[in-house]
XYZ file of C-alpha atoms in Angstrom:
500
model
C 42.212 21.806 33.901
C 38.634 22.890 34.341
C 36.198 21.091 32.096
C 32.506 20.607 32.730
C 30.513 18.017 30.878
C 26.846 17.878 29.979
C 25.494 20.589 32.230
C 21.969 20.484 33.524
C 19.841 23.033 35.307
C 19.016 20.411 37.913
C 22.554 19.598 39.048
C 25.444 21.985 39.482
C 27.863 19.412 40.829
C 31.286 19.386 39.143
C 32.423 16.117 37.615
C 36.072 15.267 37.064
C 36.833 13.998 33.576
C 38.189 10.449 33.897
C 40.143 8.676 31.218
C 38.007 7.256 28.447
C 37.671 3.470 28.349
C 36.101 1.175 25.785
C 32.583 -0.130 26.163
C 31.128 -3.480 25.231
C 29.386 -4.306 21.988
C 26.777 -1.716 21.054
C 23.103 -2.517 21.215
C 20.185 -1.105 19.299
C 17.519 0.366 21.558
C 13.917 0.837 20.634
C 14.407 4.512 21.292
C 17.495 5.301 19.359
C 18.353 9.829 21.279
C 21.354 16.384 22.206
C 23.009 18.757 23.590
C 22.299 18.026 25.774
C 22.300 20.768 24.240
C 21.906 20.245 26.020
C 19.290 20.292 23.488
C 15.571 20.427 23.895
C 14.001 19.546 20.596
C 10.439 20.454 21.542
C 7.658 19.145 23.742
C 3.997 18.753 23.034
C 0.760 17.690 24.620
C -0.153 13.996 24.398
C -1.263 12.777 21.021
C -4.965 12.076 20.558
C -6.019 8.425 20.997
C -4.300 6.286 18.424
C -6.218 4.454 15.723
C -5.407 2.654 12.533
C -6.577 4.521 9.451
C -9.633 3.119 7.760
C -9.205 2.031 4.131
C -10.668 5.330 2.960
C -8.164 7.329 4.974
C -4.983 5.417 4.203
C -2.029 7.765 3.918
C 0.377 7.808 0.990
C 4.021 6.847 1.431
C 4.942 10.559 1.428
C 2.730 11.326 4.426
C 3.897 11.136 8.032
C 1.974 8.224 9.551
C 2.513 7.599 13.271
C -0.547 5.408 13.791
C 0.812 1.959 12.884
C 3.090 0.940 15.724
C 3.765 -2.512 14.235
C 5.259 -0.940 11.135
C 7.089 1.798 13.036
C 8.844 -0.622 15.411
C 9.231 -3.523 12.981
C 13.051 -3.311 13.065
C 13.284 -3.467 16.876
C 13.700 -6.875 18.577
C 11.201 -7.566 21.337
C 13.932 -7.684 24.007
C 15.166 -4.205 23.057
C 11.623 -2.885 22.817
C 10.861 -4.220 26.295
C 13.979 -2.630 27.797
C 13.330 0.708 26.072
C 9.747 0.724 27.314
C 10.902 0.026 30.862
C 13.537 2.788 30.786
C 11.170 5.413 29.374
C 8.444 4.516 31.867
C 10.924 4.682 34.753
C 12.110 8.086 33.516
C 8.489 9.286 33.517
C 7.962 8.545 37.229
C 8.360 11.876 39.002
C 9.443 10.584 42.440
C 12.015 8.299 40.817
C 13.514 11.198 38.876
C 13.601 13.317 42.038
C 15.287 10.492 43.933
C 17.871 10.047 41.195
C 18.612 13.761 41.227
C 19.090 13.679 44.996
C 21.367 10.618 44.886
C 23.592 12.117 42.184
C 24.149 15.288 44.178
C 24.474 13.579 47.580
C 27.470 12.348 49.550
C 26.641 8.819 48.398
C 28.602 9.635 45.252
C 31.694 10.379 47.353
C 31.921 6.807 48.701
C 33.613 4.374 46.316
C 31.259 1.468 47.073
C 27.955 3.290 46.627
C 29.337 5.314 43.738
C 30.318 2.156 41.886
C 26.929 0.570 42.526
C 25.031 3.638 41.308
C 27.147 4.086 38.182
C 26.865 0.377 37.372
C 23.081 0.538 37.616
C 22.953 3.695 35.510
C 25.209 2.246 32.813
C 23.092 -0.857 32.290
C 19.864 1.105 32.010
C 19.644 4.842 31.303
C 23.169 5.309 29.952
C 22.908 2.534 27.360
C 19.512 3.879 26.312
C 20.416 7.555 25.900
C 24.194 7.546 25.198
C 26.265 6.066 22.381
C 29.391 4.912 24.248
C 32.313 5.992 26.351
C 34.608 7.141 23.546
C 34.516 8.125 19.887
C 35.262 4.646 18.531
C 32.501 3.064 20.613
C 30.092 5.790 19.545
C 30.964 5.248 15.877
C 30.261 1.542 16.287
C 26.900 2.376 17.850
C 26.120 4.651 14.897
C 26.916 1.774 12.561
C 24.696 -0.712 14.411
C 21.783 1.720 14.629
C 21.952 2.520 10.915
C 22.186 -1.126 9.904
C 19.177 -2.017 12.063
C 16.936 0.999 11.418
C 18.304 3.158 8.597
C 18.636 6.111 11.001
C 21.855 8.120 10.761
C 23.963 9.386 13.635
C 25.191 12.795 14.808
C 28.337 12.261 16.858
C 28.476 14.498 19.937
C 31.463 14.572 22.265
C 29.701 15.285 25.525
C 31.729 18.184 26.852
C 30.040 21.504 27.523
C 32.221 24.078 29.213
C 35.912 24.714 29.653
C 37.387 27.427 31.847
C 41.050 27.529 30.794
C 43.212 27.244 27.701
C 44.549 23.773 28.498
C 41.032 22.330 28.749
C 40.043 24.093 25.537
C 43.023 22.579 23.713
C 42.228 19.103 25.042
C 38.598 19.451 24.011
C 39.616 20.537 20.520
C 41.605 17.325 20.156
C 38.581 15.312 21.296
C 36.465 17.011 18.639
C 39.135 16.212 16.032
C 39.012 12.552 17.101
C 35.217 12.675 16.802
C 35.536 13.894 13.206
C 38.014 11.096 12.468
C 35.569 8.557 13.935
C 32.788 9.938 11.745
C 35.056 9.815 8.683
C 35.712 6.110 9.348
C 32.018 5.373 8.786
C 30.282 5.031 5.419
C 28.813 8.420 4.497
C 25.346 6.869 4.499
C 25.627 6.095 8.228
C 26.241 9.556 9.727
C 25.098 13.100 9.084
C 27.380 15.407 11.099
C 29.398 16.088 14.210
C 28.413 18.620 16.857
C 30.596 21.103 18.732
C 29.982 23.586 21.513
C 31.961 26.810 21.342
C 31.849 26.890 25.149
C 34.116 23.821 25.146
C 36.879 25.502 23.142
C 36.626 29.083 24.391
C 36.517 30.024 28.100
C 33.075 31.082 29.345
C 34.439 34.287 30.831
C 35.808 35.365 27.458
C 32.562 34.534 25.653
C 30.713 36.765 28.130
C 33.181 39.599 27.531
C 32.921 39.294 23.746
C 29.107 39.155 23.950
C 29.052 42.308 26.071
C 31.246 44.152 23.583
C 29.148 42.989 20.622
C 25.984 44.166 22.362
C 27.530 47.566 23.069
C 28.664 47.878 19.466
C 25.065 47.224 18.368
C 23.776 49.845 20.829
C 26.430 52.389 19.867
C 27.298 52.265 16.153
C 30.303 54.541 16.680
C 31.831 51.954 19.028
C 34.419 49.943 17.082
C 35.965 46.545 17.781
C 39.405 46.305 16.198
C 39.634 42.520 16.682
C 36.314 41.722 15.031
C 36.345 39.367 12.032
C 33.866 39.488 9.175
C 30.584 37.921 10.255
C 26.801 38.146 9.805
C 24.443 40.124 12.093
C 23.902 38.541 15.504
C 21.234 40.986 16.727
C 17.896 42.306 15.531
C 15.725 45.162 16.775
C 13.957 42.765 19.162
C 17.094 41.115 20.582
C 17.631 41.240 24.357
C 20.369 43.737 25.216
C 19.745 44.103 28.957
C 22.809 41.993 29.795
C 25.034 45.024 28.982
C 23.934 48.317 30.555
C 27.210 50.237 30.451
C 30.170 50.431 28.116
C 32.418 47.418 28.727
C 36.147 47.701 29.100
C 37.992 46.776 25.895
C 39.588 43.363 25.678
C 43.001 43.279 27.262
C 45.995 42.168 25.216
C 45.806 38.806 26.980
C 42.092 38.448 26.208
C 42.694 39.271 22.548
C 45.275 36.485 22.418
C 42.773 34.125 24.073
C 40.147 35.081 21.482
C 42.626 34.510 18.672
C 43.385 31.072 20.124
C 39.650 30.279 20.267
C 39.280 31.270 16.611
C 42.241 29.039 15.782
C 40.571 26.089 17.546
C 37.226 26.416 15.803
C 38.962 26.990 12.474
C 41.076 23.871 12.960
C 37.887 21.895 13.650
C 36.186 23.416 10.601
C 39.229 22.698 8.420
C 39.207 19.052 9.526
C 35.494 18.823 8.751
C 36.023 20.432 5.350
C 38.856 18.015 4.485
C 36.779 15.048 5.685
C 33.519 16.266 4.109
C 31.824 16.066 7.514
C 29.227 18.767 8.295
C 29.737 20.611 11.595
C 26.790 21.721 13.732
C 27.535 24.454 16.294
C 25.277 24.241 19.334
C 23.538 27.172 21.009
C 23.711 28.533 24.562
C 22.044 31.071 26.855
C 21.540 34.598 25.502
C 24.251 35.891 27.827
C 26.772 33.963 25.659
C 24.960 33.503 22.356
C 26.123 36.703 20.590
C 29.750 35.562 20.777
C 28.797 32.045 19.658
C 26.820 33.351 16.672
C 29.695 35.677 15.787
C 32.211 32.814 15.781
C 29.851 30.477 13.943
C 29.142 32.944 11.142
C 32.759 34.066 10.791
C 33.723 30.380 10.478
C 30.990 29.780 7.899
C 32.291 32.660 5.775
C 35.748 31.046 5.769
C 34.808 27.388 5.278
C 31.469 27.175 3.467
C 33.133 27.251 0.063
C 31.072 24.474 -1.550
C 28.147 26.263 -3.166
C 26.009 23.121 -3.054
C 26.469 22.041 0.568
C 27.565 23.991 3.640
C 30.055 22.572 6.133
C 29.276 24.919 9.065
C 25.760 25.055 10.541
C 24.645 27.504 13.216
C 21.749 26.855 15.621
C 18.584 28.950 15.864
C 16.532 28.639 19.070
C 12.888 29.253 18.186
C 11.781 29.825 21.774
C 13.512 33.227 21.664
C 11.391 36.185 20.605
C 14.020 37.476 18.193
C 14.745 34.114 16.546
C 12.814 34.781 13.344
C 14.278 38.247 12.802
C 17.844 37.103 13.412
C 17.393 34.136 11.094
C 16.123 36.364 8.282
C 19.019 38.796 8.757
C 21.582 35.992 8.667
C 20.043 34.497 5.534
C 19.881 37.893 3.805
C 23.540 38.557 4.514
C 24.601 35.043 3.510
C 22.812 35.477 0.185
C 24.335 38.926 -0.291
C 27.845 37.542 0.327
C 27.117 34.411 -1.714
C 27.978 32.204 1.261
C 26.141 28.856 1.578
C 24.798 28.538 5.102
C 23.507 25.694 7.233
C 21.039 26.060 10.093
C 19.948 23.677 12.807
C 16.535 24.688 14.112
C 15.601 23.784 17.702
C 13.061 25.072 20.164
C 15.468 25.727 23.048
C 16.818 24.337 26.301
C 17.489 27.200 28.733
C 14.045 28.556 29.561
C 14.526 28.505 33.337
C 17.919 30.234 33.368
C 16.769 32.828 30.817
C 13.711 33.715 32.899
C 15.702 33.865 36.131
C 18.363 36.195 34.732
C 15.841 38.512 33.086
C 13.777 38.655 36.267
C 16.847 39.459 38.380
C 17.521 42.435 36.101
C 13.900 43.583 36.096
C 13.466 42.731 32.418
C 11.097 40.610 30.416
C 12.252 37.116 29.532
C 13.615 36.779 25.978
C 11.577 33.574 25.669
C 8.105 33.583 24.108
C 5.211 33.949 26.548
C 3.518 30.663 25.602
C 4.526 27.289 24.223
C 2.176 27.896 21.312
C 4.119 31.052 20.426
C 7.270 28.941 20.403
C 5.612 26.315 18.192
C 4.455 29.045 15.799
C 7.933 30.583 15.640
C 9.516 27.185 15.048
C 7.092 26.330 12.264
C 7.507 29.755 10.617
C 11.314 29.457 10.682
C 11.061 25.871 9.437
C 8.862 26.874 6.502
C 11.192 29.768 5.615
C 14.286 27.553 5.664
C 12.633 24.780 3.658
C 11.639 27.294 0.991
C 15.226 28.564 0.835
C 16.656 25.049 0.625
C 14.202 24.058 -2.109
C 15.070 26.826 -4.579
C 18.470 25.470 -5.545
C 20.474 27.687 -3.166
C 23.301 26.353 -1.023
C 21.320 26.289 2.216
C 21.235 23.213 4.440
C 18.608 22.640 7.119
C 18.505 20.316 10.132
C 15.040 20.278 11.691
C 15.665 19.114 15.254
C 12.261 18.428 16.751
C 10.327 15.961 18.879
C 7.070 17.632 17.933
C 4.879 15.466 15.679
C 2.850 18.449 14.487
C 6.012 20.126 13.190
C 6.978 16.852 11.543
C 3.631 16.609 9.777
C 3.809 20.227 8.658
C 7.322 19.739 7.303
C 6.303 16.573 5.476
C 3.422 18.355 3.752
C 5.610 21.379 2.971
C 8.261 19.159 1.417
C 5.628 17.630 -0.873
C 4.247 21.052 -1.798
C 7.729 22.340 -2.655
C 8.758 19.206 -4.503
C 11.817 18.816 -2.298
C 14.241 15.994 -3.021
C 14.235 14.323 0.385
C 17.500 12.463 -0.193
C 19.781 15.252 -1.438
C 20.996 16.180 2.042
C 19.619 19.737 1.967
C 16.932 18.939 4.560
C 17.047 16.379 7.342
C 15.379 15.736 10.673
C 16.984 14.947 14.021
C 15.838 13.612 17.369
C 17.716 12.751 20.531
C 19.042 9.207 20.832
C 16.650 7.305 23.061
C 13.651 9.578 22.483
C 10.861 10.105 19.931
C 11.596 6.983 17.934
C 8.068 6.805 16.542
C 8.599 10.215 14.942
C 12.071 9.201 13.701
C 10.806 5.983 12.135
C 7.746 7.719 10.688
C 9.836 10.434 9.042
C 12.254 7.811 7.732
C 9.374 5.835 6.201
C 8.133 9.066 4.619
C 11.429 9.251 2.737
C 13.408 11.794 4.780
C 16.973 11.606 6.044
C 16.678 11.240 9.826
C 19.501 11.362 12.370
C 19.870 10.667 16.048
C 21.810 13.112 18.232
C 24.217 10.643 19.904
C 26.324 11.947 22.806
C 29.232 9.914 24.098
C 31.574 10.072 27.059
C 32.258 8.275 30.350
C 29.208 7.161 32.352
C 30.119 9.421 35.251
C 30.166 12.563 33.148
C 26.895 11.714 31.384
C 24.835 11.759 34.590
C 23.555 15.351 34.240
C 22.541 14.715 30.629
C 20.674 11.567 31.665
C 18.793 13.458 34.363
C 17.789 16.051 31.791
C 16.348 13.288 29.592
C 14.469 11.929 32.607
C 12.976 15.338 33.318
C 11.834 15.615 29.712
C 10.093 12.227 29.916
C 8.276 12.638 33.216
C 4.546 13.175 33.288
C 1.807 12.822 30.686
C 2.674 16.156 29.070
C 6.214 15.040 28.355
C 7.769 14.393 24.999
C 8.054 10.645 25.622
C 4.367 10.003 26.338
C 3.475 9.180 22.747
C 6.410 6.804 22.306
C 5.570 5.004 25.537
C 1.977 4.532 24.417
C 3.035 3.159 21.033
C 5.578 0.817 22.618
C 2.990 -0.592 25.022
C 0.620 -1.192 22.132
C 3.305 -2.971 20.098
C 4.399 -5.157 23.024
C 0.769 -6.109 23.625
C 0.307 -6.914 19.938
C 3.409 -9.129 19.902
C 2.342 -10.880 23.083
C -1.107 -11.646 21.694
C 0.401 -12.793 18.398
C 2.781 -15.085 20.258
C -0.010 -16.665 22.279
C -2.396 -17.087 19.354
């Protein structure tokens, strides 16, 4: 079987999937933080110098206040806060990250002794900080402990990314089913959703073929796809179509059977979620695969989003793509026309480097916005649009996955302006487990439902994901800079208070 877990752009080494084994008792980290995506929820420049508001500028409970670190980290024991601070600072040291990347891709990992030493060190530090456990039961227990300590919910994420054959796809489907069962075992107040990647239950090669055919159908309206199920639009006038420059060969009979099997897998997962009342978030991928993923996500939503008040299936919109806003509007328009409730997870995006490289190799412009500010603007525009839709009594659900404090503040103000019920489940925020805890705690204190994207899987297979988190934390411009500053301030405050 060919299964790849938690891919990163920094390591292309293949990892064999070992048998899952239980982990020890879960701990609550000070940074409670996907995929992977796998996900990149958004970076920002460092926050301005922190200060406590003067009496005349005290914020109301509905405002997002990230200035009072004592209040934000009040639920975190000093020992956990100290460990989290150490891990995030280590992950921000460039040479250390580079060394870790080299070690993980070197022959040192082929020797049992050094491999065991490295994995043991990783498990006690970075793994425990950024991952929820080695199997679904351990991850569910971690979700429970995090909620009981902080009030933050969990998104359970089986950490598999890609599968290349039917046997691996079938095995991965069963792992996703077990993830849903683990989520169902928790009180509904403790978790928000489970996450699935279509690339784990449908071979990559087939997703590329289907995406090519969908692109050609969009280019040539007379071109018909006999196997196509009812779905919503997956392209707009500004969508990148350069991946497909000539008419693709039709799917073979064998490929059509493979596609039917992939539909069966995602539908079985959706059916289990529907029966268990567990929302399902479908993750995004590169644009070379995304048309097929959107197609399968929307066709599944049409079949399983029967509850007019709350969708089961959520698709992901990546705001760093130039066509994100147009495609979102088209999907919403068609969902409203068909009277289908729809859920959306809004992220910034995680594949900037690979998108730019592919476009450049084809002599085309990258599908990603030219500047980070353009991405921020697109994210905030899509966020505002979705919040307005969710506030008007329609069946839309919105997950705002962001590490960007400015987007959090804007959303908090917009929610107040719209009179949104923050606890009805229509709108929630999400951050990666182990990252952006100040934002998570601040949004929670402002009354919102907040979840942590909590991947699980064996330590060995989580290495690429952990390196991705390290790359996101490195340097003063990284997402984790604000959290590290707040943690240092809180540790200093506790130290002084203990001495006094």
